[in-house]
PDB file of C-alpha atoms in Angstrom:
ATOM      1  CA  MET A   1    -109.855 -13.437  46.288  1.00 47.00           C
ATOM      2  CA  ARG A   2    -108.391 -10.565  46.597  1.00 52.00           C
ATOM      3  CA  LEU A   3    -107.355  -7.855  43.693  1.00 50.00           C
ATOM      4  CA  THR A   4    -103.966  -7.291  43.619  1.00 49.00           C
ATOM      5  CA  SER A   5    -100.981  -5.552  41.295  1.00 49.00           C
ATOM      6  CA  ALA A   6     -99.733  -9.265  40.818  1.00 52.00           C
ATOM      7  CA  THR A   7    -103.905 -10.409  39.695  1.00 42.00           C
ATOM      8  CA  LEU A   8    -104.605  -7.266  37.743  1.00 44.00           C
ATOM      9  CA  ASP A   9    -100.681  -7.944  35.729  1.00 51.00           C
ATOM     10  CA  ASN A  10    -101.962 -11.218  35.258  1.00 54.00           C
ATOM     11  CA  VAL A  11    -104.887 -10.206  34.154  1.00 52.00           C
ATOM     12  CA  ASN A  12    -103.922  -7.586  31.300  1.00 61.00           C
ATOM     13  CA  ASN A  13    -101.101 -10.104  30.519  1.00 69.00           C
ATOM     14  CA  ARG A  14    -103.468 -12.602  29.947  1.00 78.00           C
ATOM     15  CA  ARG A  15    -105.482  -9.531  27.401  1.00 88.00           C
ATOM     16  CA  MET A  16    -102.068  -8.900  25.627  1.00 88.00           C
ATOM     17  CA  PHE A  17    -101.480 -12.778  24.753  1.00 88.00           C
ATOM     18  CA  ALA A  18    -105.173 -12.586  23.213  1.00 93.00           C
ATOM     19  CA  PHE A  19    -104.105  -9.590  21.215  1.00 94.00           C
ATOM     20  CA  VAL A  20    -101.350 -10.161  20.351  1.00 96.00           C
ATOM     21  CA  GLU A  21    -102.996 -14.126  18.789  1.00 96.00           C
ATOM     22  CA  THR A  22    -105.804 -11.934  17.165  1.00 96.00           C
ATOM     23  CA  CYS A  23    -103.091  -9.168  15.391  1.00 96.00           C
ATOM     24  CA  VAL A  24    -100.699 -12.568  14.181  1.00 97.00           C
ATOM     25  CA  ASP A  25    -103.702 -14.934  13.270  1.00 97.00           C
ATOM     26  CA  PHE A  26    -105.585 -12.090  11.601  1.00 97.00           C
ATOM     27  CA  VAL A  27    -102.327 -10.936   9.326  1.00 97.00           C
ATOM     28  CA  SER A  28    -101.281 -14.691   8.860  1.00 97.00           C
ATOM     29  CA  THR A  29    -104.634 -14.532   6.871  1.00 97.00           C
ATOM     30  CA  ARG A  30    -104.362 -11.503   5.186  1.00 97.00           C
ATOM     31  CA  PHE A  31    -100.874 -11.579   4.008  1.00 98.00           C
ATOM     32  CA  ALA A  32    -100.024 -15.315   3.749  1.00 98.00           C
ATOM     33  CA  ASP A  33     -98.261 -15.244   0.703  1.00 97.00           C
ATOM     34  CA  VAL A  34     -95.653 -12.178   1.810  1.00 98.00           C
ATOM     35  CA  ILE A  35     -95.469 -14.298   5.186  1.00 98.00           C
ATOM     36  CA  LYS A  36     -94.511 -16.914   3.522  1.00 97.00           C
ATOM     37  CA  TYR A  37     -92.055 -15.175   0.237  1.00 97.00           C
ATOM     38  CA  ARG A  38     -90.246 -13.573   3.319  1.00 97.00           C
ATOM     39  CA  ASN A  39     -90.162 -16.762   5.804  1.00 97.00           C
ATOM     40  CA  ILE A  40     -91.458 -14.468   8.572  1.00 98.00           C
ATOM     41  CA  GLN A  41     -92.584 -17.093  11.310  1.00 98.00           C
ATOM     42  CA  LEU A  42     -94.861 -16.971  14.148  1.00 97.00           C
ATOM     43  CA  GLU A  43     -92.918 -15.315  16.570  1.00 97.00           C
ATOM     44  CA  GLN A  44     -91.237 -12.986  14.588  1.00 98.00           C
ATOM     45  CA  LEU A  45     -94.635 -11.855  13.329  1.00 98.00           C
ATOM     46  CA  ARG A  46     -95.346 -11.543  17.801  1.00 97.00           C
ATOM     47  CA  LEU A  47     -92.848  -9.333  18.746  1.00 97.00           C
ATOM     48  CA  ALA A  48     -93.288  -6.827  15.342  1.00 98.00           C
ATOM     49  CA  VAL A  49     -97.077  -6.708  16.710  1.00 97.00           C
ATOM     50  CA  LYS A  50     -95.691  -6.039  20.431  1.00 96.00           C
ATOM     51  CA  GLN A  51     -92.861  -3.388  18.987  1.00 97.00           C
ATOM     52  CA  THR A  52     -95.735  -2.066  17.440  1.00 97.00           C
ATOM     53  CA  TYR A  53     -98.123  -1.564  20.330  1.00 96.00           C
ATOM     54  CA  GLU A  54     -95.015  -0.383  21.922  1.00 96.00           C
ATOM     55  CA  TRP A  55     -94.857   2.686  19.168  1.00 97.00           C
ATOM     56  CA  THR A  56     -98.412   3.551  19.709  1.00 96.00           C
ATOM     57  CA  GLU A  57     -98.114   3.989  23.185  1.00 95.00           C
ATOM     58  CA  LEU A  58     -94.475   6.588  22.336  1.00 96.00           C
ATOM     59  CA  ALA A  59     -97.014   8.210  19.855  1.00 96.00           C
ATOM     60  CA  GLY A  60     -99.256   8.667  23.090  1.00 95.00           C
ATOM     61  CA  ARG A  61    -102.472   6.275  21.128  1.00 95.00           C
ATOM     62  CA  PRO A  62    -102.663   2.921  22.323  1.00 94.00           C
ATOM     63  CA  SER A  63    -104.234   1.461  20.456  1.00 95.00           C
ATOM     64  CA  GLN A  64    -105.208  -2.874  19.429  1.00 95.00           C
ATOM     65  CA  LEU A  65    -107.044  -1.038  16.892  1.00 96.00           C
ATOM     66  CA  LEU A  66    -104.454   1.499  14.755  1.00 97.00           C
ATOM     67  CA  THR A  67    -101.952  -1.598  16.270  1.00 97.00           C
ATOM     68  CA  LEU A  68    -103.614  -3.786  14.045  1.00 97.00           C
ATOM     69  CA  ARG A  69    -103.288  -1.386  11.581  1.00 98.00           C
ATOM     70  CA  LEU A  70     -99.222  -0.237  11.343  1.00 98.00           C
ATOM     71  CA  ILE A  71     -98.449  -4.746  11.645  1.00 98.00           C
ATOM     72  CA  CYS A  72    -100.254  -4.816   7.871  1.00 98.00           C
ATOM     73  CA  ALA A  73     -98.516  -1.742   7.073  1.00 99.00           C
ATOM     74  CA  ARG A  74     -94.762  -2.941   8.666  1.00 99.00           C
ATOM     75  CA  ILE A  75     -95.230  -6.493   6.844  1.00 99.00           C
ATOM     76  CA  CYS A  76     -95.548  -4.402   3.272  1.00 98.00           C
ATOM     77  CA  PHE A  77     -92.892  -1.843   3.424  1.00 99.00           C
ATOM     78  CA  GLY A  78     -90.599  -2.460   6.909  1.00 98.00           C
ATOM     79  CA  SER A  79     -91.482  -1.816  10.481  1.00 98.00           C
ATOM     80  CA  TYR A  80     -89.384   1.139  10.661  1.00 98.00           C
ATOM     81  CA  PHE A  81     -91.385   3.425   7.679  1.00 98.00           C
ATOM     82  CA  MET A  82     -92.270   5.613   9.966  1.00 98.00           C
ATOM     83  CA  GLU A  83     -88.223   6.932  10.175  1.00 98.00           C
ATOM     84  CA  ASP A  84     -88.114   5.984   5.791  1.00 98.00           C
ATOM     85  CA  ILE A  85     -88.375   8.858   3.932  1.00 98.00           C
ATOM     86  CA  ARG A  86     -90.004   7.813   0.865  1.00 98.00           C
ATOM     87  CA  TYR A  87     -92.970   7.103   2.671  1.00 99.00           C
ATOM     88  CA  SER A  88     -94.441  10.715   3.547  1.00 98.00           C
ATOM     89  CA  GLU A  89     -97.537  10.534   2.352  1.00 98.00           C
ATOM     90  CA  LEU A  90     -97.963   6.833   4.379  1.00 99.00           C
ATOM     91  CA  GLN A  91     -96.270   8.364   7.193  1.00 99.00           C
ATOM     92  CA  ASN A  92     -99.193  11.869   7.228  1.00 99.00           C
ATOM     93  CA  ILE A  93    -101.628   9.374   7.411  1.00 98.00           C
ATOM     94  CA  VAL A  94    -100.121   7.311  10.006  1.00 98.00           C
ATOM     95  CA  ASN A  95    -100.326  10.825  12.065  1.00 98.00           C
ATOM     96  CA  ARG A  96    -104.104  11.700  11.365  1.00 98.00           C
ATOM     97  CA  GLN A  97    -104.832   8.131  12.832  1.00 97.00           C
ATOM     98  CA  VAL A  98    -102.979   9.209  16.137  1.00 97.00           C
ATOM     99  CA  ASP A  99    -104.090  12.676  16.392  1.00 97.00           C
ATOM    100  CA  ALA A 100    -107.782  10.940  15.978  1.00 95.00           C
ATOM    101  CA  VAL A 101    -110.484  11.297  18.622  1.00 91.00           C
ATOM    102  CA  ARG A 102    -111.503   8.922  17.247  1.00 94.00           C
ATOM    103  CA  LEU A 103    -110.702   5.533  15.435  1.00 95.00           C
ATOM    104  CA  THR A 104    -113.860   4.970  12.339  1.00 94.00           C
ATOM    105  CA  ASP A 105    -113.991   1.138  10.460  1.00 95.00           C
ATOM    106  CA  GLU A 106    -113.016   3.533   8.058  1.00 95.00           C
ATOM    107  CA  ASP A 107    -108.811   2.336   7.008  1.00 97.00           C
ATOM    108  CA  PRO A 108    -106.923   4.596   5.130  1.00 98.00           C
ATOM    109  CA  ILE A 109    -103.911   2.723   6.364  1.00 98.00           C
ATOM    110  CA  TYR A 110    -104.970   0.127   5.013  1.00 98.00           C
ATOM    111  CA  ASN A 111    -106.831   2.016   1.681  1.00 98.00           C
ATOM    112  CA  PHE A 112    -102.947   2.479   0.898  1.00 99.00           C
ATOM    113  CA  ILE A 113    -101.475  -0.413   1.569  1.00 98.00           C
ATOM    114  CA  VAL A 114    -103.858  -1.826  -1.349  1.00 98.00           C
ATOM    115  CA  GLU A 115    -103.229   0.763  -3.078  1.00 98.00           C
ATOM    116  CA  HIS A 116     -99.793   0.107  -3.981  1.00 98.00           C
ATOM    117  CA  ILE A 117     -99.711  -3.848  -3.481  1.00 98.00           C
ATOM    118  CA  ASP A 118     -97.721  -4.201  -6.815  1.00 97.00           C
ATOM    119  CA  ASP A 119     -94.943  -3.032  -4.705  1.00 98.00           C
ATOM    120  CA  TRP A 120     -95.193  -5.581  -1.675  1.00 98.00           C
ATOM    121  CA  SER A 121     -96.707  -8.650  -3.465  1.00 97.00           C
ATOM    122  CA  PHE A 122     -93.226  -9.984  -4.828  1.00 96.00           C
ATOM    123  CA  ASP A 123     -89.939  -9.980  -3.535  1.00 97.00           C
ATOM    124  CA  CYS A 124     -88.437  -6.742  -5.129  1.00 96.00           C
ATOM    125  CA  PHE A 125     -85.082  -7.089  -3.542  1.00 97.00           C
ATOM    126  CA  VAL A 126     -84.610 -11.250  -4.906  1.00 96.00           C
ATOM    127  CA  GLU A 127     -86.352  -9.866  -7.806  1.00 95.00           C
ATOM    128  CA  ASN A 128     -84.135  -7.454  -8.189  1.00 95.00           C
ATOM    129  CA  LEU A 129     -80.698  -9.722  -7.381  1.00 94.00           C
ATOM    130  CA  GLU A 130     -79.202  -9.986 -10.674  1.00 91.00           C
ATOM    131  CA  ILE A 131     -78.993  -5.902 -11.166  1.00 92.00           C
ATOM    132  CA  THR A 132     -77.146  -5.836  -7.867  1.00 92.00           C
ATOM    133  CA  TRP A 133     -74.782  -8.395  -7.697  1.00 87.00           C
ATOM    134  CA  SER A 134     -73.935  -7.323 -11.077  1.00 88.00           C
ATOM    135  CA  LEU A 135     -73.293  -3.342  -9.856  1.00 90.00           C
ATOM    136  CA  ALA A 136     -71.460  -3.951  -6.509  1.00 86.00           C
ATOM    137  CA  ALA A 137     -69.664  -6.471  -7.952  1.00 84.00           C
ATOM    138  CA  SER A 138     -68.213  -4.346 -10.658  1.00 86.00           C
ATOM    139  CA  ARG A 139     -66.833  -2.702  -8.053  1.00 85.00           C
ATOM    140  CA  GLN A 140     -64.835  -5.236  -7.193  1.00 81.00           C
ATOM    141  CA  VAL A 141     -63.445  -5.754 -10.859  1.00 84.00           C
ATOM    142  CA  ILE A 142     -62.565  -2.627 -12.065  1.00 86.00           C
ATOM    143  CA  PRO A 143     -59.221  -0.626 -10.266  1.00 83.00           C
ATOM    144  CA  ARG A 144     -61.367   1.717  -8.447  1.00 84.00           C
ATOM    145  CA  GLU A 145     -58.255   4.390  -9.859  1.00 84.00           C
ATOM    146  CA  SER A 146     -60.265   4.157 -13.051  1.00 86.00           C
ATOM    147  CA  PRO A 147     -62.612   6.215 -13.943  1.00 85.00           C
ATOM    148  CA  ASP A 148     -64.734   2.881 -15.028  1.00 87.00           C
ATOM    149  CA  TRP A 149     -65.035   2.172 -11.774  1.00 89.00           C
ATOM    150  CA  PRO A 150     -68.564   2.694 -10.702  1.00 91.00           C
ATOM    151  CA  SER A 151     -69.307   5.519  -7.446  1.00 91.00           C
ATOM    152  CA  GLY A 152     -71.985   3.735  -4.539  1.00 91.00           C
ATOM    153  CA  GLU A 153     -73.949   6.965  -6.172  1.00 94.00           C
ATOM    154  CA  GLN A 154     -73.439   5.607  -9.536  1.00 94.00           C
ATOM    155  CA  ILE A 155     -74.956   2.332  -8.291  1.00 95.00           C
ATOM    156  CA  PHE A 156     -77.828   3.305  -6.742  1.00 97.00           C
ATOM    157  CA  ASP A 157     -79.038   5.746  -9.944  1.00 96.00           C
ATOM    158  CA  LYS A 158     -78.629   2.837 -12.088  1.00 96.00           C
ATOM    159  CA  LEU A 159     -80.615   1.198  -9.210  1.00 97.00           C
ATOM    160  CA  PHE A 160     -83.626   4.317  -9.269  1.00 98.00           C
ATOM    161  CA  ASP A 161     -83.974   4.786 -12.539  1.00 96.00           C
ATOM    162  CA  ALA A 162     -84.904   0.702 -12.452  1.00 95.00           C
ATOM    163  CA  GLU A 163     -87.444   1.235 -10.185  1.00 97.00           C
ATOM    164  CA  THR A 164     -90.704   0.107 -10.760  1.00 96.00           C
ATOM    165  CA  ARG A 165     -92.444   0.413  -7.234  1.00 98.00           C
ATOM    166  CA  THR A 166     -95.293   3.072  -6.675  1.00 98.00           C
ATOM    167  CA  ALA A 167     -95.686   4.773  -3.122  1.00 98.00           C
ATOM    168  CA  PHE A 168     -93.278   6.848  -3.235  1.00 98.00           C
ATOM    169  CA  HIS A 169     -91.840   9.006  -6.504  1.00 97.00           C
ATOM    170  CA  LEU A 170     -88.006   9.045  -7.159  1.00 97.00           C
ATOM    171  CA  THR A 171     -87.612  13.228  -7.546  1.00 96.00           C
ATOM    172  CA  ASP A 172     -83.549  14.510  -7.981  1.00 96.00           C
ATOM    173  CA  THR A 173     -84.201  15.547  -4.602  1.00 97.00           C
ATOM    174  CA  LEU A 174     -86.068  12.528  -2.957  1.00 97.00           C
ATOM    175  CA  ARG A 175     -82.783  10.322  -4.727  1.00 97.00           C
ATOM    176  CA  SER A 176     -79.985  12.353  -3.155  1.00 96.00           C
ATOM    177  CA  GLY A 177     -82.222  11.952   0.749  1.00 97.00           C
ATOM    178  CA  ILE A 178     -82.608   8.641  -0.306  1.00 98.00           C
ATOM    179  CA  PHE A 179     -79.192   7.699  -0.631  1.00 95.00           C
ATOM    180  CA  GLN A 180     -77.766  10.072   1.944  1.00 95.00           C
ATOM    181  CA  MET A 181     -80.260   8.196   4.329  1.00 96.00           C
ATOM    182  CA  LEU A 182     -79.468   4.798   3.349  1.00 95.00           C
ATOM    183  CA  LYS A 183     -75.126   5.238   4.011  1.00 89.00           C
ATOM    184  CA  ASP A 184     -75.829   7.398   7.210  1.00 90.00           C
ATOM    185  CA  THR A 185     -78.091   4.386   8.967  1.00 89.00           C
ATOM    186  CA  VAL A 186     -75.023   2.249   7.799  1.00 82.00           C
ATOM    187  CA  SER A 187     -71.615   4.691   8.168  1.00 70.00           C
ATOM    188  CA  PRO A 188     -71.603   3.893  11.741  1.00 63.00           C
ATOM    189  CA  ILE A 189     -72.498   0.961  12.340  1.00 62.00           C
ATOM    190  CA  SER A 190     -69.332  -0.330   9.960  1.00 52.00           C
ATOM    191  CA  SER A 191     -67.586   2.291   8.407  1.00 50.00           C
ATOM    192  CA  LEU A 192     -63.855   1.350   8.828  1.00 47.00           C
ATOM    193  CA  GLN A 193     -64.280  -2.524   9.838  1.00 59.00           C
ATOM    194  CA  ALA A 194     -67.104  -3.515   7.333  1.00 60.00           C
ATOM    195  CA  GLY A 195     -65.360  -1.623   4.842  1.00 79.00           C
ATOM    196  CA  GLU A 196     -67.006   0.436   2.049  1.00 83.00           C
ATOM    197  CA  GLN A 197     -68.454  -2.522  -0.545  1.00 86.00           C
ATOM    198  CA  THR A 198     -70.318  -3.790   3.116  1.00 88.00           C
ATOM    199  CA  GLN A 199     -71.348  -0.245   3.239  1.00 89.00           C
ATOM    200  CA  LEU A 200     -72.585  -0.708  -0.017  1.00 92.00           C
ATOM    201  CA  LEU A 201     -74.818  -3.578   0.067  1.00 93.00           C
ATOM    202  CA  LEU A 202     -76.489  -2.836   3.460  1.00 93.00           C
ATOM    203  CA  ALA A 203     -77.262   0.016   1.880  1.00 95.00           C
ATOM    204  CA  ILE A 204     -79.286  -1.862  -0.850  1.00 96.00           C
ATOM    205  CA  ALA A 205     -80.432  -4.390   1.338  1.00 96.00           C
ATOM    206  CA  GLN A 206     -82.553  -1.584   3.335  1.00 97.00           C
ATOM    207  CA  TYR A 207     -83.659  -0.024  -0.650  1.00 98.00           C
ATOM    208  CA  TYR A 208     -85.484  -2.924  -1.747  1.00 98.00           C
ATOM    209  CA  ASP A 209     -86.075  -4.382   2.188  1.00 98.00           C
ATOM    210  CA  GLY A 210     -86.950  -1.044   4.311  1.00 97.00           C
ATOM    211  CA  PHE A 211     -84.947   1.223   6.243  1.00 97.00           C
ATOM    212  CA  ARG A 212     -83.474  -0.824   9.208  1.00 96.00           C
ATOM    213  CA  CYS A 213     -84.056  -4.335   7.873  1.00 97.00           C
ATOM    214  CA  PHE A 214     -80.947  -5.490   9.442  1.00 94.00           C
ATOM    215  CA  ASP A 215     -83.437  -4.420  13.010  1.00 95.00           C
ATOM    216  CA  ASP A 216     -86.480  -5.500  11.729  1.00 98.00           C
ATOM    217  CA  PRO A 217     -88.303  -8.975  12.866  1.00 98.00           C
ATOM    218  CA  LEU A 218     -90.831  -8.684  10.211  1.00 98.00           C
ATOM    219  CA  ARG A 219     -87.167  -8.953   7.647  1.00 98.00           C
ATOM    220  CA  PRO A 220     -85.870 -12.031   8.322  1.00 97.00           C
ATOM    221  CA  ARG A 221     -82.988 -12.000   5.731  1.00 96.00           C
ATOM    222  CA  TRP A 222     -81.004  -9.078   7.171  1.00 96.00           C
ATOM    223  CA  TYR A 223     -82.897  -9.594  10.943  1.00 96.00           C
ATOM    224  CA  GLY A 224     -79.569  -9.423  13.447  1.00 92.00           C
ATOM    225  CA  VAL A 225     -77.103  -9.592  10.245  1.00 91.00           C
ATOM    226  CA  LEU A 226     -75.040  -6.530  12.403  1.00 88.00           C
ATOM    227  CA  ASN A 227     -74.895  -8.044  15.361  1.00 88.00           C
ATOM    228  CA  SER A 228     -71.589 -10.380  15.709  1.00 82.00           C
ATOM    229  CA  GLU A 229     -69.098  -8.584  17.142  1.00 82.00           C
ATOM    230  CA  ASP A 230     -66.450 -10.447  14.123  1.00 84.00           C
ATOM    231  CA  MET A 231     -66.843  -8.693  11.452  1.00 82.00           C
ATOM    232  CA  ASP A 232     -65.368 -11.420   9.550  1.00 85.00           C
ATOM    233  CA  VAL A 233     -69.179 -13.397  10.200  1.00 87.00           C
ATOM    234  CA  THR A 234     -70.674 -10.192   9.166  1.00 86.00           C
ATOM    235  CA  ARG A 235     -69.098  -9.780   6.099  1.00 86.00           C
ATOM    236  CA  TRP A 236     -69.734 -13.485   5.520  1.00 89.00           C
ATOM    237  CA  GLN A 237     -73.374 -13.560   6.264  1.00 90.00           C
ATOM    238  CA  ILE A 238     -73.952 -10.375   3.815  1.00 91.00           C
ATOM    239  CA  GLN A 239     -71.903 -11.666   1.071  1.00 87.00           C
ATOM    240  CA  LYS A 240     -73.873 -15.006   1.265  1.00 89.00           C
ATOM    241  CA  VAL A 241     -77.428 -13.492   0.810  1.00 92.00           C
ATOM    242  CA  TYR A 242     -76.290 -11.931  -1.879  1.00 89.00           C
ATOM    243  CA  THR A 243     -74.944 -14.741  -3.297  1.00 81.00           C
ATOM    244  CA  PRO A 244     -78.187 -15.532  -6.371  1.00 63.00           C
ATOM    245  CA  GLU A 245     -78.788 -18.971  -5.243  1.00 62.00           C
ATOM    246  CA  GLN A 246     -79.149 -17.940  -1.689  1.00 48.00           C
ATOM    247  CA  GLY A 247     -81.060 -14.673  -2.173  1.00 46.00           C
ATOM    248  CA  ASN A 248     -84.754 -16.367  -1.797  1.00 48.00           C
TER     249      ASN A 248
END
């Protein structure tokens, strides 16, 4: 049998398929509770594994082992944690893994995940849904010209004050940086059409469910919510998630 490029492609595709299934089986067992409360489907897990391997290729460190370690972190902290200023410590750990000549059995990424298990072992968005909904709704009730009308910054200050997660430490500088990061992410997407209230809801979504959660297959609650060209549909979808009985 002649070895052609098509044959080699088929071999590589089968190997990748087997690797993806191995990863999915591993995380489905190790993070079963998280996958259940987030309602992550198998196809979304497969897509996330493929995207993670592609990330290692772009980082110049294609590695199945590194992919497996990263997909664990992505499930817990969101697929875009490497772009999230809250996770600078984890980013440094990942960068050292990328730069390592050889990956050993020591897994500092998983150690970080375990250290901060209380950050991701429950549904942070649902847990804080009552307070976020009441704060956001107050902007609809109180006249904007009133001195009591809460700005986005004031609402986030209340969310920061109630924060219990330990993977990041909310200094004044980080508070300001987080709000600006989340605001900048949604502003170009929904500035004029969606309105300020929708921007706030999207910022809060990212605060609890991970940076760019609306692009994240591991966050099906939000994944693709901005894909519609009809802004009324987008607003309705976002409001639906924030309606308390729909938040889980």
